[in-house]
mmCIF file of C-alpha atoms in Angstrom:
data_model
loop_
_atom_site.group_PDB
_atom_site.id
_atom_site.type_symbol
_atom_site.label_atom_id
_atom_site.label_comp_id
_atom_site.label_asym_id
_atom_site.label_seq_id
_atom_site.Cartn_x
_atom_site.Cartn_y
_atom_site.Cartn_z
ATOM 1 C CA UNK A 1 25.456 4.501 18.406
ATOM 2 C CA UNK A 2 22.588 4.933 20.836
ATOM 3 C CA UNK A 3 19.916 1.760 20.972
ATOM 4 C CA UNK A 4 17.300 4.400 20.844
ATOM 5 C CA UNK A 5 18.649 6.260 17.506
ATOM 6 C CA UNK A 6 19.185 2.741 15.684
ATOM 7 C CA UNK A 7 15.556 1.477 16.928
ATOM 8 C CA UNK A 8 14.549 4.822 15.134
ATOM 9 C CA UNK A 9 16.575 4.147 12.050
ATOM 10 C CA UNK A 10 14.876 0.686 11.912
ATOM 11 C CA UNK A 11 11.025 1.662 12.913
ATOM 12 C CA UNK A 12 11.565 4.182 9.863
ATOM 13 C CA UNK A 13 11.816 1.678 7.707
ATOM 14 C CA UNK A 14 8.641 -0.444 9.053
ATOM 15 C CA UNK A 15 6.024 2.325 10.449
ATOM 16 C CA UNK A 16 4.961 5.879 9.019
ATOM 17 C CA UNK A 17 4.634 8.813 10.982
ATOM 18 C CA UNK A 18 1.028 9.849 11.733
ATOM 19 C CA UNK A 19 0.351 13.515 12.505
ATOM 20 C CA UNK A 20 -1.974 12.971 15.101
ATOM 21 C CA UNK A 21 -1.835 10.822 17.698
ATOM 22 C CA UNK A 22 -5.207 9.331 20.111
ATOM 23 C CA UNK A 23 -6.821 10.779 22.903
ATOM 24 C CA UNK A 24 -6.669 7.939 24.928
ATOM 25 C CA UNK A 25 -8.969 5.462 26.123
ATOM 26 C CA UNK A 26 -11.722 6.208 28.130
ATOM 27 C CA UNK A 27 -14.527 3.935 30.504
ATOM 28 C CA UNK A 28 -17.672 4.786 29.507
ATOM 29 C CA UNK A 29 -20.988 2.865 31.862
ATOM 30 C CA UNK A 30 -19.269 -0.796 32.791
ATOM 31 C CA UNK A 31 -15.393 -0.392 31.437
ATOM 32 C CA UNK A 32 -16.636 0.238 28.119
ATOM 33 C CA UNK A 33 -13.408 1.568 26.599
ATOM 34 C CA UNK A 34 -12.806 3.614 23.239
ATOM 35 C CA UNK A 35 -12.618 1.497 20.266
ATOM 36 C CA UNK A 36 -8.732 1.940 18.664
ATOM 37 C CA UNK A 37 -10.407 0.903 15.366
ATOM 38 C CA UNK A 38 -11.869 4.498 15.547
ATOM 39 C CA UNK A 39 -9.702 7.044 17.346
ATOM 40 C CA UNK A 40 -9.764 10.458 18.045
ATOM 41 C CA UNK A 41 -6.978 11.482 16.129
ATOM 42 C CA UNK A 42 -5.353 14.906 17.272
ATOM 43 C CA UNK A 43 -2.117 15.979 17.990
ATOM 44 C CA UNK A 44 -2.425 18.242 21.032
ATOM 45 C CA UNK A 45 -5.046 15.886 23.469
ATOM 46 C CA UNK A 46 -5.566 18.815 26.057
ATOM 47 C CA UNK A 47 -9.217 20.181 26.974
ATOM 48 C CA UNK A 48 -9.953 22.759 29.329
ATOM 49 C CA UNK A 49 -10.684 20.193 31.986
ATOM 50 C CA UNK A 50 -6.710 19.054 32.005
ATOM 51 C CA UNK A 51 -5.600 19.343 35.395
ATOM 52 C CA UNK A 52 -2.527 20.630 35.897
ATOM 53 C CA UNK A 53 -0.127 21.004 39.102
ATOM 54 C CA UNK A 54 -0.389 24.619 39.992
ATOM 55 C CA UNK A 55 2.896 26.808 38.191
ATOM 56 C CA UNK A 56 3.753 24.041 36.048
ATOM 57 C CA UNK A 57 2.662 21.788 32.898
ATOM 58 C CA UNK A 58 1.364 18.425 33.174
ATOM 59 C CA UNK A 59 3.396 15.496 32.029
ATOM 60 C CA UNK A 60 1.128 14.925 29.233
ATOM 61 C CA UNK A 61 1.558 19.131 27.882
ATOM 62 C CA UNK A 62 5.349 18.409 28.194
ATOM 63 C CA UNK A 63 5.351 14.991 26.356
ATOM 64 C CA UNK A 64 3.323 16.540 23.289
ATOM 65 C CA UNK A 65 4.185 19.963 23.043
ATOM 66 C CA UNK A 66 7.884 19.785 24.518
ATOM 67 C CA UNK A 67 9.312 23.400 25.090
ATOM 68 C CA UNK A 68 12.750 21.609 26.078
ATOM 69 C CA UNK A 69 15.040 20.515 22.418
ATOM 70 C CA UNK A 70 15.811 17.382 24.157
ATOM 71 C CA UNK A 71 12.832 16.443 25.160
ATOM 72 C CA UNK A 72 11.519 16.859 21.597
ATOM 73 C CA UNK A 73 13.839 14.912 20.200
ATOM 74 C CA UNK A 74 13.159 11.939 22.300
ATOM 75 C CA UNK A 75 9.083 12.684 21.514
ATOM 76 C CA UNK A 76 9.599 11.607 17.970
ATOM 77 C CA UNK A 77 10.676 8.293 19.016
ATOM 78 C CA UNK A 78 8.297 7.813 21.085
ATOM 79 C CA UNK A 79 5.476 8.958 18.617
ATOM 80 C CA UNK A 80 7.019 6.277 16.304
ATOM 81 C CA UNK A 81 6.414 3.764 18.976
ATOM 82 C CA UNK A 82 2.989 4.851 20.006
ATOM 83 C CA UNK A 83 2.203 4.606 15.959
ATOM 84 C CA UNK A 84 3.491 0.718 16.221
ATOM 85 C CA UNK A 85 1.438 -0.580 18.787
ATOM 86 C CA UNK A 86 -1.088 1.304 17.194
ATOM 87 C CA UNK A 87 -1.051 -0.216 13.923
ATOM 88 C CA UNK A 88 -0.655 -3.831 15.371
ATOM 89 C CA UNK A 89 -3.678 -3.347 17.151
ATOM 90 C CA UNK A 90 -5.733 -2.498 14.124
ATOM 91 C CA UNK A 91 -4.124 -5.295 12.067
ATOM 92 C CA UNK A 92 -4.702 -7.982 14.864
ATOM 93 C CA UNK A 93 -8.010 -6.493 15.710
ATOM 94 C CA UNK A 94 -9.460 -9.865 16.020
ATOM 95 C CA UNK A 95 -7.284 -11.320 18.421
ATOM 96 C CA UNK A 96 -5.948 -8.212 20.185
ATOM 97 C CA UNK A 97 -9.663 -6.698 20.434
ATOM 98 C CA UNK A 98 -11.836 -9.958 21.717
ATOM 99 C CA UNK A 99 -12.676 -8.303 24.587
ATOM 100 C CA UNK A 100 -14.520 -5.173 24.156
ATOM 101 C CA UNK A 101 -14.980 -4.923 28.367
ATOM 102 C CA UNK A 102 -12.454 -4.766 30.983
ATOM 103 C CA UNK A 103 -13.272 -4.799 34.735
ATOM 104 C CA UNK A 104 -11.326 -3.572 37.224
ATOM 105 C CA UNK A 105 -9.258 -6.398 37.857
ATOM 106 C CA UNK A 106 -7.978 -5.803 34.588
ATOM 107 C CA UNK A 107 -6.745 -2.464 36.079
ATOM 108 C CA UNK A 108 -4.542 -3.423 39.176
ATOM 109 C CA UNK A 109 -1.494 -3.454 37.072
ATOM 110 C CA UNK A 110 -1.759 0.952 36.673
ATOM 111 C CA UNK A 111 -0.083 2.369 39.583
ATOM 112 C CA UNK A 112 -1.144 5.736 39.965
ATOM 113 C CA UNK A 113 0.352 8.971 40.951
ATOM 114 C CA UNK A 114 -1.687 11.804 41.958
ATOM 115 C CA UNK A 115 0.880 14.780 42.757
ATOM 116 C CA UNK A 116 2.419 14.337 38.923
ATOM 117 C CA UNK A 117 -0.337 12.768 36.995
ATOM 118 C CA UNK A 118 1.382 9.759 35.849
ATOM 119 C CA UNK A 119 -0.336 6.147 35.444
ATOM 120 C CA UNK A 120 2.450 3.379 34.742
ATOM 121 C CA UNK A 121 1.232 -0.290 34.349
ATOM 122 C CA UNK A 122 4.106 -2.341 35.906
ATOM 123 C CA UNK A 123 5.142 -5.266 33.936
ATOM 124 C CA UNK A 124 7.171 -8.246 36.216
ATOM 125 C CA UNK A 125 10.806 -8.722 34.512
ATOM 126 C CA UNK A 126 11.010 -5.417 33.098
ATOM 127 C CA UNK A 127 12.829 -3.454 36.378
ATOM 128 C CA UNK A 128 9.383 -3.292 37.676
ATOM 129 C CA UNK A 129 11.209 -2.870 41.370
ATOM 130 C CA UNK A 130 12.853 -0.118 40.852
ATOM 131 C CA UNK A 131 9.860 1.642 38.833
ATOM 132 C CA UNK A 132 7.525 0.731 42.378
ATOM 133 C CA UNK A 133 10.487 2.747 43.997
ATOM 134 C CA UNK A 134 9.895 5.512 42.049
ATOM 135 C CA UNK A 135 6.748 5.635 42.482
ATOM 136 C CA UNK A 136 7.072 5.534 45.958
ATOM 137 C CA UNK A 137 9.144 8.094 46.595
ATOM 138 C CA UNK A 138 6.666 9.709 43.582
ATOM 139 C CA UNK A 139 3.933 9.643 45.868
ATOM 140 C CA UNK A 140 5.441 9.661 49.085
ATOM 141 C CA UNK A 141 5.080 13.061 49.806
ATOM 142 C CA UNK A 142 8.660 13.055 51.543
ATOM 143 C CA UNK A 143 8.709 10.109 52.892
ATOM 144 C CA UNK A 144 11.329 8.928 50.458
ATOM 145 C CA UNK A 145 14.027 10.789 48.773
ATOM 146 C CA UNK A 146 16.666 7.859 47.672
ATOM 147 C CA UNK A 147 14.770 4.945 46.122
ATOM 148 C CA UNK A 148 17.734 2.525 46.526
ATOM 149 C CA UNK A 149 16.934 2.754 50.809
ATOM 150 C CA UNK A 150 13.464 0.955 50.002
ATOM 151 C CA UNK A 151 13.806 -2.600 50.368
ATOM 152 C CA UNK A 152 12.576 -4.667 47.028
ATOM 153 C CA UNK A 153 10.101 -6.423 49.528
ATOM 154 C CA UNK A 154 8.531 -3.487 50.510
ATOM 155 C CA UNK A 155 8.190 -1.964 47.008
ATOM 156 C CA UNK A 156 6.074 -5.078 46.023
ATOM 157 C CA UNK A 157 3.642 -4.322 49.362
ATOM 158 C CA UNK A 158 0.239 -3.727 47.529
ATOM 159 C CA UNK A 159 -0.604 -1.120 50.136
ATOM 160 C CA UNK A 160 1.869 0.871 49.470
ATOM 161 C CA UNK A 161 0.916 2.047 45.912
ATOM 162 C CA UNK A 162 -2.263 3.352 44.655
ATOM 163 C CA UNK A 163 -3.820 1.436 41.338
ATOM 164 C CA UNK A 164 -6.464 2.944 39.153
ATOM 165 C CA UNK A 165 -8.950 -0.084 40.064
ATOM 166 C CA UNK A 166 -9.656 1.485 43.403
ATOM 167 C CA UNK A 167 -11.027 4.405 42.038
ATOM 168 C CA UNK A 168 -14.662 5.114 41.013
ATOM 169 C CA UNK A 169 -15.345 4.406 37.474
ATOM 170 C CA UNK A 170 -15.715 8.433 36.983
ATOM 171 C CA UNK A 171 -12.586 9.239 38.516
ATOM 172 C CA UNK A 172 -10.944 6.266 37.013
ATOM 173 C CA UNK A 173 -12.088 8.339 32.988
ATOM 174 C CA UNK A 174 -10.979 11.212 34.435
ATOM 175 C CA UNK A 175 -7.133 9.934 35.207
ATOM 176 C CA UNK A 176 -7.017 7.602 31.837
ATOM 177 C CA UNK A 177 -7.741 11.163 30.246
ATOM 178 C CA UNK A 178 -5.903 13.688 32.093
ATOM 179 C CA UNK A 179 -2.704 11.798 33.313
ATOM 180 C CA UNK A 180 0.379 10.673 31.410
ATOM 181 C CA UNK A 181 0.086 7.178 30.759
ATOM 182 C CA UNK A 182 3.075 4.610 30.300
ATOM 183 C CA UNK A 183 4.902 1.263 30.399
ATOM 184 C CA UNK A 184 7.977 -0.473 30.071
ATOM 185 C CA UNK A 185 8.677 -3.547 28.579
ATOM 186 C CA UNK A 186 11.000 -6.119 27.316
ATOM 187 C CA UNK A 187 11.926 -8.856 24.660
ATOM 188 C CA UNK A 188 9.540 -11.352 25.085
ATOM 189 C CA UNK A 189 11.194 -14.129 25.105
ATOM 190 C CA UNK A 190 13.986 -12.783 27.069
ATOM 191 C CA UNK A 191 12.212 -11.414 29.958
ATOM 192 C CA UNK A 192 10.074 -15.337 29.965
ATOM 193 C CA UNK A 193 13.942 -16.785 30.662
ATOM 194 C CA UNK A 194 14.497 -13.794 33.273
ATOM 195 C CA UNK A 195 11.383 -15.354 34.999
ATOM 196 C CA UNK A 196 11.880 -19.010 34.774
ATOM 197 C CA UNK A 197 15.314 -18.283 35.948
ATOM 198 C CA UNK A 198 13.851 -16.366 38.814
ATOM 199 C CA UNK A 199 11.384 -18.406 39.717
ATOM 200 C CA UNK A 200 12.133 -22.164 39.101
ATOM 201 C CA UNK A 201 16.047 -21.848 39.749
ATOM 202 C CA UNK A 202 16.193 -20.077 42.848
ATOM 203 C CA UNK A 203 15.829 -22.289 45.930
ATOM 204 C CA UNK A 204 14.222 -19.632 48.027
ATOM 205 C CA UNK A 205 11.240 -19.637 46.070
ATOM 206 C CA UNK A 206 9.601 -21.911 47.438
ATOM 207 C CA UNK A 207 5.644 -20.885 46.894
ATOM 208 C CA UNK A 208 6.260 -20.810 43.156
ATOM 209 C CA UNK A 209 7.612 -24.217 43.477
ATOM 210 C CA UNK A 210 4.639 -25.513 45.279
ATOM 211 C CA UNK A 211 1.820 -23.481 43.432
ATOM 212 C CA UNK A 212 3.610 -23.829 39.926
ATOM 213 C CA UNK A 213 6.239 -26.345 40.049
ATOM 214 C CA UNK A 214 4.581 -29.591 41.255
ATOM 215 C CA UNK A 215 1.777 -29.121 38.677
ATOM 216 C CA UNK A 216 4.263 -28.168 35.541
ATOM 217 C CA UNK A 217 6.177 -31.462 36.644
ATOM 218 C CA UNK A 218 3.220 -33.850 37.137
ATOM 219 C CA UNK A 219 1.587 -32.652 33.704
ATOM 220 C CA UNK A 220 5.134 -32.743 31.958
ATOM 221 C CA UNK A 221 7.418 -35.354 33.088
ATOM 222 C CA UNK A 222 6.809 -38.974 32.634
ATOM 223 C CA UNK A 223 7.719 -40.947 35.491
ATOM 224 C CA UNK A 224 8.381 -37.816 38.378
ATOM 225 C CA UNK A 225 9.830 -39.165 41.638
ATOM 226 C CA UNK A 226 7.671 -38.720 44.558
ATOM 227 C CA UNK A 227 10.074 -36.083 45.452
ATOM 228 C CA UNK A 228 10.043 -34.088 42.608
ATOM 229 C CA UNK A 229 5.922 -33.661 42.943
ATOM 230 C CA UNK A 230 6.165 -33.026 46.353
ATOM 231 C CA UNK A 231 8.813 -29.973 46.210
ATOM 232 C CA UNK A 232 8.310 -28.958 42.373
ATOM 233 C CA UNK A 233 11.943 -27.299 42.633
ATOM 234 C CA UNK A 234 13.686 -28.543 39.606
ATOM 235 C CA UNK A 235 11.809 -27.627 36.588
ATOM 236 C CA UNK A 236 13.278 -27.654 33.247
ATOM 237 C CA UNK A 237 13.225 -25.138 30.962
ATOM 238 C CA UNK A 238 11.861 -27.486 28.256
ATOM 239 C CA UNK A 239 9.131 -28.435 30.932
ATOM 240 C CA UNK A 240 8.216 -24.694 31.320
ATOM 241 C CA UNK A 241 7.391 -24.410 27.645
ATOM 242 C CA UNK A 242 5.216 -26.896 27.119
ATOM 243 C CA UNK A 243 3.191 -25.892 30.401
ATOM 244 C CA UNK A 244 2.911 -22.561 28.579
ATOM 245 C CA UNK A 245 1.758 -23.806 25.334
ATOM 246 C CA UNK A 246 -0.523 -26.662 26.616
ATOM 247 C CA UNK A 247 -4.451 -25.468 25.631
ATOM 248 C CA UNK A 248 -5.171 -26.498 29.297
ATOM 249 C CA UNK A 249 -3.211 -24.441 31.203
ATOM 250 C CA UNK A 250 -5.065 -21.488 30.138
ATOM 251 C CA UNK A 251 -8.433 -22.770 30.324
ATOM 252 C CA UNK A 252 -7.467 -23.429 34.049
ATOM 253 C CA UNK A 253 -6.637 -20.165 34.916
ATOM 254 C CA UNK A 254 -4.469 -17.024 33.456
ATOM 255 C CA UNK A 255 -0.904 -17.161 33.143
ATOM 256 C CA UNK A 256 0.853 -15.288 36.219
ATOM 257 C CA UNK A 257 2.014 -11.927 35.833
ATOM 258 C CA UNK A 258 5.520 -13.138 35.880
ATOM 259 C CA UNK A 259 4.957 -14.835 32.530
ATOM 260 C CA UNK A 260 2.161 -13.065 31.056
ATOM 261 C CA UNK A 261 1.665 -11.380 27.909
ATOM 262 C CA UNK A 262 2.116 -7.590 28.393
ATOM 263 C CA UNK A 263 -0.927 -6.757 26.177
ATOM 264 C CA UNK A 264 -2.662 -9.102 28.504
ATOM 265 C CA UNK A 265 -1.358 -7.068 31.813
ATOM 266 C CA UNK A 266 -1.309 -3.643 30.376
ATOM 267 C CA UNK A 267 -4.069 -3.854 27.757
ATOM 268 C CA UNK A 268 -2.604 -1.509 25.193
ATOM 269 C CA UNK A 269 -5.082 -1.578 22.564
ATOM 270 C CA UNK A 270 -7.864 -0.702 24.842
ATOM 271 C CA UNK A 271 -6.049 2.044 26.618
ATOM 272 C CA UNK A 272 -3.569 4.410 24.804
ATOM 273 C CA UNK A 273 -0.160 4.509 26.753
ATOM 274 C CA UNK A 274 1.668 8.238 25.723
ATOM 275 C CA UNK A 275 4.981 6.236 26.376
ATOM 276 C CA UNK A 276 6.433 3.101 25.710
ATOM 277 C CA UNK A 277 9.720 2.669 27.485
ATOM 278 C CA UNK A 278 12.049 -0.315 26.943
ATOM 279 C CA UNK A 279 14.629 -2.252 28.661
ATOM 280 C CA UNK A 280 16.968 -2.298 26.368
ATOM 281 C CA UNK A 281 17.147 1.831 26.183
ATOM 282 C CA UNK A 282 16.018 1.339 30.283
ATOM 283 C CA UNK A 283 17.890 4.382 31.914
ATOM 284 C CA UNK A 284 17.283 6.453 29.018
ATOM 285 C CA UNK A 285 13.891 5.979 28.425
ATOM 286 C CA UNK A 286 13.144 6.379 32.280
ATOM 287 C CA UNK A 287 14.659 9.516 33.175
ATOM 288 C CA UNK A 288 13.048 10.923 29.970
ATOM 289 C CA UNK A 289 9.452 9.902 31.575
ATOM 290 C CA UNK A 290 11.348 11.590 35.316
ATOM 291 C CA UNK A 291 11.987 14.923 33.373
ATOM 292 C CA UNK A 292 8.433 15.145 31.522
ATOM 293 C CA UNK A 293 7.202 14.751 35.205
ATOM 294 C CA UNK A 294 9.459 17.533 36.417
ATOM 295 C CA UNK A 295 11.608 15.713 38.870
ATOM 296 C CA UNK A 296 14.330 15.082 36.430
ATOM 297 C CA UNK A 297 16.628 17.329 38.053
ATOM 298 C CA UNK A 298 17.019 15.642 41.624
ATOM 299 C CA UNK A 299 15.826 12.292 40.717
ATOM 300 C CA UNK A 300 16.913 9.680 38.365
ATOM 301 C CA UNK A 301 16.526 5.898 37.970
ATOM 302 C CA UNK A 302 18.802 3.863 39.711
ATOM 303 C CA UNK A 303 21.796 2.477 37.619
ATOM 304 C CA UNK A 304 23.624 -0.481 38.967
ATOM 305 C CA UNK A 305 25.005 -3.371 37.125
ATOM 306 C CA UNK A 306 23.164 -6.501 37.940
ATOM 307 C CA UNK A 307 25.673 -9.450 37.839
ATOM 308 C CA UNK A 308 22.315 -12.195 37.388
ATOM 309 C CA UNK A 309 20.589 -10.526 34.488
ATOM 310 C CA UNK A 310 19.414 -12.580 31.463
ATOM 311 C CA UNK A 311 20.927 -11.682 28.262
ATOM 312 C CA UNK A 312 20.210 -12.117 25.157
ATOM 313 C CA UNK A 313 23.436 -15.190 24.858
ATOM 314 C CA UNK A 314 21.129 -16.540 27.784
ATOM 315 C CA UNK A 315 18.100 -16.912 26.394
ATOM 316 C CA UNK A 316 19.443 -18.345 23.277
ATOM 317 C CA UNK A 317 21.055 -21.358 25.245
ATOM 318 C CA UNK A 318 17.764 -22.086 27.028
ATOM 319 C CA UNK A 319 16.194 -21.962 23.403
ATOM 320 C CA UNK A 320 18.826 -24.668 22.038
ATOM 321 C CA UNK A 321 16.795 -27.732 23.462
ATOM 322 C CA UNK A 322 13.071 -26.628 22.714
ATOM 323 C CA UNK A 323 11.955 -28.285 19.633
ATOM 324 C CA UNK A 324 10.627 -26.289 16.486
ATOM 325 C CA UNK A 325 7.328 -27.487 16.927
ATOM 326 C CA UNK A 326 7.437 -25.732 20.868
ATOM 327 C CA UNK A 327 9.267 -22.766 19.610
ATOM 328 C CA UNK A 328 6.446 -22.504 17.300
ATOM 329 C CA UNK A 329 3.814 -22.728 19.829
ATOM 330 C CA UNK A 330 5.107 -20.576 22.305
ATOM 331 C CA UNK A 331 5.635 -17.225 19.574
ATOM 332 C CA UNK A 332 2.227 -17.677 18.873
ATOM 333 C CA UNK A 333 1.588 -17.126 22.775
ATOM 334 C CA UNK A 334 3.831 -14.093 22.432
ATOM 335 C CA UNK A 335 3.466 -12.878 18.963
ATOM 336 C CA UNK A 336 1.759 -9.869 19.864
ATOM 337 C CA UNK A 337 4.127 -8.984 22.331
ATOM 338 C CA UNK A 338 6.572 -9.079 19.643
ATOM 339 C CA UNK A 339 4.730 -7.438 16.744
ATOM 340 C CA UNK A 340 3.210 -4.566 19.126
ATOM 341 C CA UNK A 341 6.687 -3.463 20.831
ATOM 342 C CA UNK A 342 8.825 -4.160 17.541
ATOM 343 C CA UNK A 343 10.777 -7.193 18.859
ATOM 344 C CA UNK A 344 12.007 -9.102 15.725
ATOM 345 C CA UNK A 345 11.347 -12.736 15.559
ATOM 346 C CA UNK A 346 14.846 -14.259 17.362
ATOM 347 C CA UNK A 347 17.253 -15.421 14.918
ATOM 348 C CA UNK A 348 18.012 -18.497 17.172
ATOM 349 C CA UNK A 349 14.389 -19.540 16.410
ATOM 350 C CA UNK A 350 13.615 -22.569 14.292
ATOM 351 C CA UNK A 351 9.923 -21.561 13.499
ATOM 352 C CA UNK A 352 7.971 -24.323 11.262
#
């Protein structure tokens, strides 16, 4: 049975289908966002001011008023995912909406494609390299054709893609209202282990070792050697977890984007995302986005087997040496991501 179908069956038990959807968030005055607690409920969020590509329907129109049967079937699943986010934001409003004002810096993860009217919020360790490659193809106007021909390091050069924080407030308003906004998410602890493995167990990541590894070892390791304090290249996962749950850490500075929560990177309780893709159904969800954008006939999400991919089994092993107290504290840090994107509490956790 397909993962997407399994998800529909599971979500049917926990969420209700609503007959309407929120139009989206508008930035009012100094980035004051429309409250998700009092959304404008409409099934067809299209006004006469929506600018469509000449001779074609916009991705938003195809999403909410699909003309193709296969798109219509997928629309049901994605409506349920949107509802899950909205319901979680409402149920946890005291936590999720502590900040009612976003700054331009909060929009730096939202990549804009003018030609196809898309806004993609990238989340590190959730196939963002390949999605940035796709966005470079979509926005390159013929410069690129095969996303896999774009080197990974080039995909992460900020100048190669335009982000929402580079626009004026009226321009931001218009794009949030008129463009299809989407993001991709992953089981939070699997994503966390993936970040740890990539940034702290690979010898080439010396910049992370120097900036974060040395700090983590200094704070979390008793009797650390001078070499470890100088290099920071042998951080243990237990030390990484202790660093994350240390109250001093977040008071000092925000988490690095590779282990920051999705709700802090993409602000889904302030910005209404039209589509939530999942790492577990990555190819299917990605190609659905490309279909909605009208490019699905000639552009597909890159598929290849990554032998080093972090799996659920690997994640289970990493958590075996984490105390139940620290597991509980870490779950609280990422709790909203678990709830918002319908991820169950992992069976290997020993929560207090």
